[in-house]
Amino acid sequence: MKKIGVFTSGGDSPGMNACIRAVVRTALHEGLAVAGIRRGYQGFIDGDIYDMDHHSVSNIIQQGGTILRSARCSEFHSPEGRQQAYENLAKFGIDGIVAIGGDGTFTGASIFMQEHPEIKFVGCPGTIDNDLLGTDYTIGYDTAINTAMEAIDKIRDTASAHDRLFFIEVMGRDAGFIAMAAGIATGAEAILIPETHTDIEGLIKKLEWGWENKKNSSIVVVAEGDEAGGAHKIAEMVKARLSRYEIKVSILGHIQRGGRPSCMERVRASRMGVAATQALIAGKSNVMIGIVNNQIVYTPFHQCIKEHQQMDSALVEMVDVLS
Amino acid sequence: MKKIGVFTSGGDSPGMNACIRAVVRTALHEGLAVAGIRRGYQGFIDGDIYDMDHHSVSNIIQQGGTILRSARCSEFHSPEGRQQAYENLAKFGIDGIVAIGGDGTFTGASIFMQEHPEIKFVGCPGTIDNDLLGTDYTIGYDTAINTAMEAIDKIRDTASAHDRLFFIEVMGRDAGFIAMAAGIATGAEAILIPETHTDIEGLIKKLEWGWENKKNSSIVVVAEGDEAGGAHKIAEMVKARLSRYEIKVSILGHIQRGGRPSCMERVRASRMGVAATQALIAGKSNVMIGIVNNQIVYTPFHQCIKEHQQMDSALVEMVDVLS
Amino acid sequence: MKKIGVFTSGGDSPGMNACIRAVVRTALHEGLAVAGIRRGYQGFIDGDIYDMDHHSVSNIIQQGGTILRSARCSEFHSPEGRQQAYENLAKFGIDGIVAIGGDGTFTGASIFMQEHPEIKFVGCPGTIDNDLLGTDYTIGYDTAINTAMEAIDKIRDTASAHDRLFFIEVMGRDAGFIAMAAGIATGAEAILIPETHTDIEGLIKKLEWGWENKKNSSIVVVAEGDEAGGAHKIAEMVKARLSRYEIKVSILGHIQRGGRPSCMERVRASRMGVAATQALIAGKSNVMIGIVNNQIVYTPFHQCIKEHQQMDSALVEMVDVLS
Amino acid sequence: MKKIGVFTSGGDSPGMNACIRAVVRTALHEGLAVAGIRRGYQGFIDGDIYDMDHHSVSNIIQQGGTILRSARCSEFHSPEGRQQAYENLAKFGIDGIVAIGGDGTFTGASIFMQEHPEIKFVGCPGTIDNDLLGTDYTIGYDTAINTAMEAIDKIRDTASAHDRLFFIEVMGRDAGFIAMAAGIATGAEAILIPETHTDIEGLIKKLEWGWENKKNSSIVVVAEGDEAGGAHKIAEMVKARLSRYEIKVSILGHIQRGGRPSCMERVRASRMGVAATQALIAGKSNVMIGIVNNQIVYTPFHQCIKEHQQMDSALVEMVDVLS
């Protein structure tokens, strides 16, 4: 291993910069050169690659977003595109790569390595959704749930002042991890997630009960990918049946992707960046770095792609008890 | 003046609790009794009124929302409703009232005082919109613009990572004050407000220019009451013409009404609450308290209702220079 | 088990309220009565105990501090005091207790149970220091490190503007967990903790090297219990040797104990509160609830008291690589 | 006017970057060249000056600190130093300068202009202390009071949990503006500022009264420049007399200088930067830009240096009423 490239791909998430910084500083500390590749796989195709030194990553650990940016790239889906990518990497002398992203990113890396096995990829789990197998926490999740929670706390203030029922949609197309954590943390009356069946009748009964028992506001947190629909749709269904309540909808949206990373986010992202670089040096490849039970673990890309992190049923059960 | 009532009405706003606390503590300090009226004019009708002491307002200065809550009340629109309200006030011995709210609240108070002139009302401007005549700052505005700004800062992170164009809708049905402050503070490329004509052609040209000059993200802040439509509608119009850009929309929504009040919010809300109570004691009535040029001023309700705060043209001009 | 008491003791920490809420709601959900005991063991002695219902814990999940308050209590150290405590518990019909606190709290509970075995105690780890054996995270730690990090981020701004060297002292009399996380997350040049030997010579060399290599600010995070002394003392030692640098000291202090709990704090504190209550119902006693590898575990009090959580050596090694 | 230089000097303050950005963008918009001078007057001496374009100030509006940095500079105190500074400015073609700082900064500019009248200086008030004559708000004040308030809010949590009396020292060597705003906003029981006589006897009586009337915590906010001493000294005096209370001291320190600027901070700093640049173009010089009653005003440097902003007596009186 002589020169390591690092890039971010897929939806950006807070903590990616901390991870990039750790990759760069670890590579330099180990005597390797290191280069940044901009805009995900698009930068492979375009040769948008630049050498990085110690100062390239100064003062970024606390910043949201990613200094290397991200993009979709259709050209990388073709063998010709990947060939061009390979030639660019060869030109820059890159023989190992830390890929920070989600399962789409790792799929791309897997295919690339089948064609160009002399380039080694190690992945770091960068997504706010926390649904990747092989790690307790993905980079971005802890910050996203804090952002969602703070937003819902604010909405609770105004919901209580007006005796309102709010349906709040958080991110999570395939997974309810953000909804679950932000919902429990804000005392949501119900949390609707893709992993469980959404029982609209049961929800309406629960909300009626809460209202009659003098709750002066109710919050239902909805993961955007809930199988019963998003917050707007579910609110409509409920409104048709609970007409006497004032119902409002709020879609938290893209604020959940940005913001300064939380402390544990930065620590974990740093640790994964260090581990990914050390793994490349140790000859590992085709694996994603994760932290499980506070230990670094390595999960083959194909496994991360196929399976997903399971929702903890203990959390699901808690919601009814606590609200 | 023997006993002062205090209530909040209309949309709630951060800082209302600091104002309530100041009214209660000032009344007690001046030897008066003080009562809280719950849920706006609805509490007048229902007699939902309770005596308050020093501890009733402990530990609320930092809380968003309003401990007295708010509600719409159609019964207060009829003379019969107001008669009932009057009787409840008489029953509780209330002869002066601090009304925390917006022009709807003051309209109600004006009509009531015509019928029942022995009850004196003084108003405090409670609305996040900052559009009331007679005060430089309304209670809630400073917190709302900080909330909107922090949300847009987060969106900027992800917009920059992905070269995206975001249309972000902030509150402001009739006024662009939130949009203007939050837009300037986040370096928005354009700010669309009800007070000025929205030139979609000009906007598109500006966005094209920005894109070609290597801006890696663009933010357009839209007040919900902009005459060209909300963020979704404007985004559609732009998308039809700038098809090559990835355009996203975010509606900040009700997070702008909640949250812990900022420092100046609490200071100003406290000051207005003190002044309102002192004004009642001094025999003033039918006026709204404001702070203009750092001095307490009194503006007749009918004037606050008729006219609105003007947008500062200096700010409008700054947007083009700075973005 | 008929009636559960809950109290907080020792230094307060953010998330204690979320834990109290979970205990109360779980007990009620399981058909048990529940009472709050105020001001730690002092409330046992004074009989400062009150029945709680569903609303007693409304709207507290997001609040720092503890609604049950905390205090030191010398009377509980004597058998007479504990006898009085026992009689008060009997009077209120309390036969199970959730104790939220640290090792001092659990020591008190252990001694009490030897004398009065018919009262069962289960503990929840409430301390910002994270040094309790038997849990990956204590209640308060995640919030405290975010608070410390945000403070250090702010200091970094001004340190960079002025080319300054800052010694920043964080809490941790016996443990460096807060220092380690907050230091890594803010890119500290060095982190001095009780668990490792502090090499002042090495520190000075490192700071000199950093300065000569054009770092425009340096941050050294010091745990208050570092064996070389607190931040003031260490700054003096360094100042004597690095006279050309402008050195400043900041003691973060009690801000680290307060503040609204983070999202994971609330989730974990809730989960532990639920588990503690269920453990009492299941007949468990004399154990502390912990979360290890995302699972609920039970550690005997005597073990929590004797041993401490070990610092992860991987983190210690990372500091030199990353700064 | 052909080329404008901009620098920051004295203690840094949040919002300085927003002001720099506004100067640069306004100059470019008006067709002028613009250069940044680093590290205050030291950069004049060293010729540490660089040309700035539109991108030089991208993405800085939200950052604390100052990208141009600041420093003390003894050489500028001598005519020889100032001659060298003049030659450097001439070499870079700079004929107008925006100076962002406090009265020390403006004193330097005044002396320089007497010797080198062909260089024009206009000032922007950059200090967290808010004590400059000629403006309602200095750049940094609004953010600093929010930072201080949030810290005190956190301390209130733990103070309440433990029935403690806290003496909290905030910045303000000569002025109590930060103490006054942060103290009112956090419901402080007393606020000790340099502008008023500190009556220790009266303070002790007040604290005793509060304690006996069941306040479960007390906060005294002390400006560092209070004539009775800092928080540590005053706490000692009180402790000697109120021995039964647990008294703690917290020095908020340098966190008050950093952090992301608040919304109004960014808006005002931007507005002042625009106005300063336009003033230079309009031929103004030797004046500080201020915002008074929401209008731009110009105050001669010698006046800003001689006199200070007065504390509003209405605020002083409010403290006793509200606490």
mmCIF file of N, CA, C and O in Angstrom, chain A residues 7 33 37 52 74 76 90 141 149 174 195 207 226 244 250-252 271 299:
data_model
loop_
_atom_site.group_PDB
_atom_site.id
_atom_site.type_symbol
_atom_site.label_atom_id
_atom_site.label_comp_id
_atom_site.label_asym_id
_atom_site.label_seq_id
_atom_site.Cartn_x
_atom_site.Cartn_y
_atom_site.Cartn_z
ATOM 1 N N PHE A 7 -13.100 8.796 -0.311
ATOM 2 C CA PHE A 7 -14.221 9.518 -0.910
ATOM 3 C C PHE A 7 -15.493 9.258 -0.109
ATOM 4 O O PHE A 7 -15.561 8.334 0.700
ATOM 5 N N ALA A 33 0.982 8.119 1.372
ATOM 6 C CA ALA A 33 0.382 9.304 0.751
ATOM 7 C C ALA A 33 -1.136 9.122 0.763
ATOM 8 O O ALA A 33 -1.637 8.004 0.898
ATOM 9 N N ILE A 37 -10.866 12.114 -3.275
ATOM 10 C CA ILE A 37 -11.589 11.963 -4.544
ATOM 11 C C ILE A 37 -12.925 12.663 -4.358
ATOM 12 O O ILE A 37 -13.663 12.367 -3.422
ATOM 13 N N MET A 52 -3.704 15.206 -0.458
ATOM 14 C CA MET A 52 -4.071 15.827 0.813
ATOM 15 C C MET A 52 -2.901 15.745 1.784
ATOM 16 O O MET A 52 -2.163 14.756 1.784
ATOM 17 N N SER A 74 -23.995 7.802 -12.905
ATOM 18 C CA SER A 74 -24.499 6.689 -13.723
ATOM 19 C C SER A 74 -23.367 6.046 -14.522
ATOM 20 O O SER A 74 -23.420 4.853 -14.820
ATOM 21 N N PHE A 76 -20.511 5.143 -13.654
ATOM 22 C CA PHE A 76 -19.803 4.100 -12.919
ATOM 23 C C PHE A 76 -20.543 2.767 -13.004
ATOM 24 O O PHE A 76 -19.985 1.718 -12.681
ATOM 25 N N ALA A 90 -4.968 4.692 -11.241
ATOM 26 C CA ALA A 90 -3.600 4.287 -11.566
ATOM 27 C C ALA A 90 -2.722 5.525 -11.808
ATOM 28 O O ALA A 90 -1.591 5.607 -11.324
ATOM 29 N N TYR A 141 -25.914 8.872 12.279
ATOM 30 C CA TYR A 141 -27.146 8.517 12.984
ATOM 31 C C TYR A 141 -27.309 9.305 14.279
ATOM 32 O O TYR A 141 -28.374 9.885 14.534
ATOM 33 N N MET A 149 -34.870 15.075 17.286
ATOM 34 C CA MET A 149 -35.399 15.254 18.640
ATOM 35 C C MET A 149 -35.557 16.735 18.987
ATOM 36 O O MET A 149 -36.584 17.153 19.531
ATOM 37 N N ASP A 174 -36.371 2.970 4.509
ATOM 38 C CA ASP A 174 -36.462 1.526 4.701
ATOM 39 C C ASP A 174 -36.343 1.137 6.163
ATOM 40 O O ASP A 174 -36.496 -0.027 6.510
ATOM 41 N N GLU A 195 -40.684 -1.317 9.866
ATOM 42 C CA GLU A 195 -40.396 -2.667 10.370
ATOM 43 C C GLU A 195 -41.619 -3.329 11.004
ATOM 44 O O GLU A 195 -41.615 -4.538 11.226
ATOM 45 N N LEU A 207 -55.050 7.426 20.396
ATOM 46 C CA LEU A 207 -55.084 8.890 20.412
ATOM 47 C C LEU A 207 -56.357 9.382 21.107
ATOM 48 O O LEU A 207 -56.320 10.364 21.863
ATOM 49 N N ASP A 226 -42.858 4.400 6.161
ATOM 50 C CA ASP A 226 -43.871 3.532 6.778
ATOM 51 C C ASP A 226 -44.826 2.990 5.731
ATOM 52 O O ASP A 226 -45.223 3.718 4.814
ATOM 53 N N ARG A 244 -62.889 16.097 15.454
ATOM 54 C CA ARG A 244 -62.907 17.203 16.409
ATOM 55 C C ARG A 244 -61.513 17.690 16.816
ATOM 56 O O ARG A 244 -61.381 18.681 17.500
ATOM 57 N N SER A 250 -45.946 17.918 10.069
ATOM 58 C CA SER A 250 -44.648 18.551 9.852
ATOM 59 C C SER A 250 -43.679 17.510 9.285
ATOM 60 O O SER A 250 -43.565 16.408 9.809
ATOM 61 N N ILE A 251 -43.028 17.896 8.183
ATOM 62 C CA ILE A 251 -42.042 17.008 7.553
ATOM 63 C C ILE A 251 -40.670 17.578 7.900
ATOM 64 O O ILE A 251 -40.306 18.668 7.431
ATOM 65 N N LEU A 252 -39.906 16.888 8.701
ATOM 66 C CA LEU A 252 -38.638 17.496 9.143
ATOM 67 C C LEU A 252 -37.637 17.667 8.002
ATOM 68 O O LEU A 252 -36.881 18.634 7.975
ATOM 69 N N ARG A 271 -12.780 6.917 14.888
ATOM 70 C CA ARG A 271 -12.287 5.569 15.159
ATOM 71 C C ARG A 271 -12.426 4.682 13.933
ATOM 72 O O ARG A 271 -11.529 3.893 13.616
ATOM 73 N N THR A 299 -17.040 -6.521 8.283
ATOM 74 C CA THR A 299 -18.117 -7.288 7.659
ATOM 75 C C THR A 299 -17.959 -7.221 6.144
ATOM 76 O O THR A 299 -17.822 -6.131 5.593
#
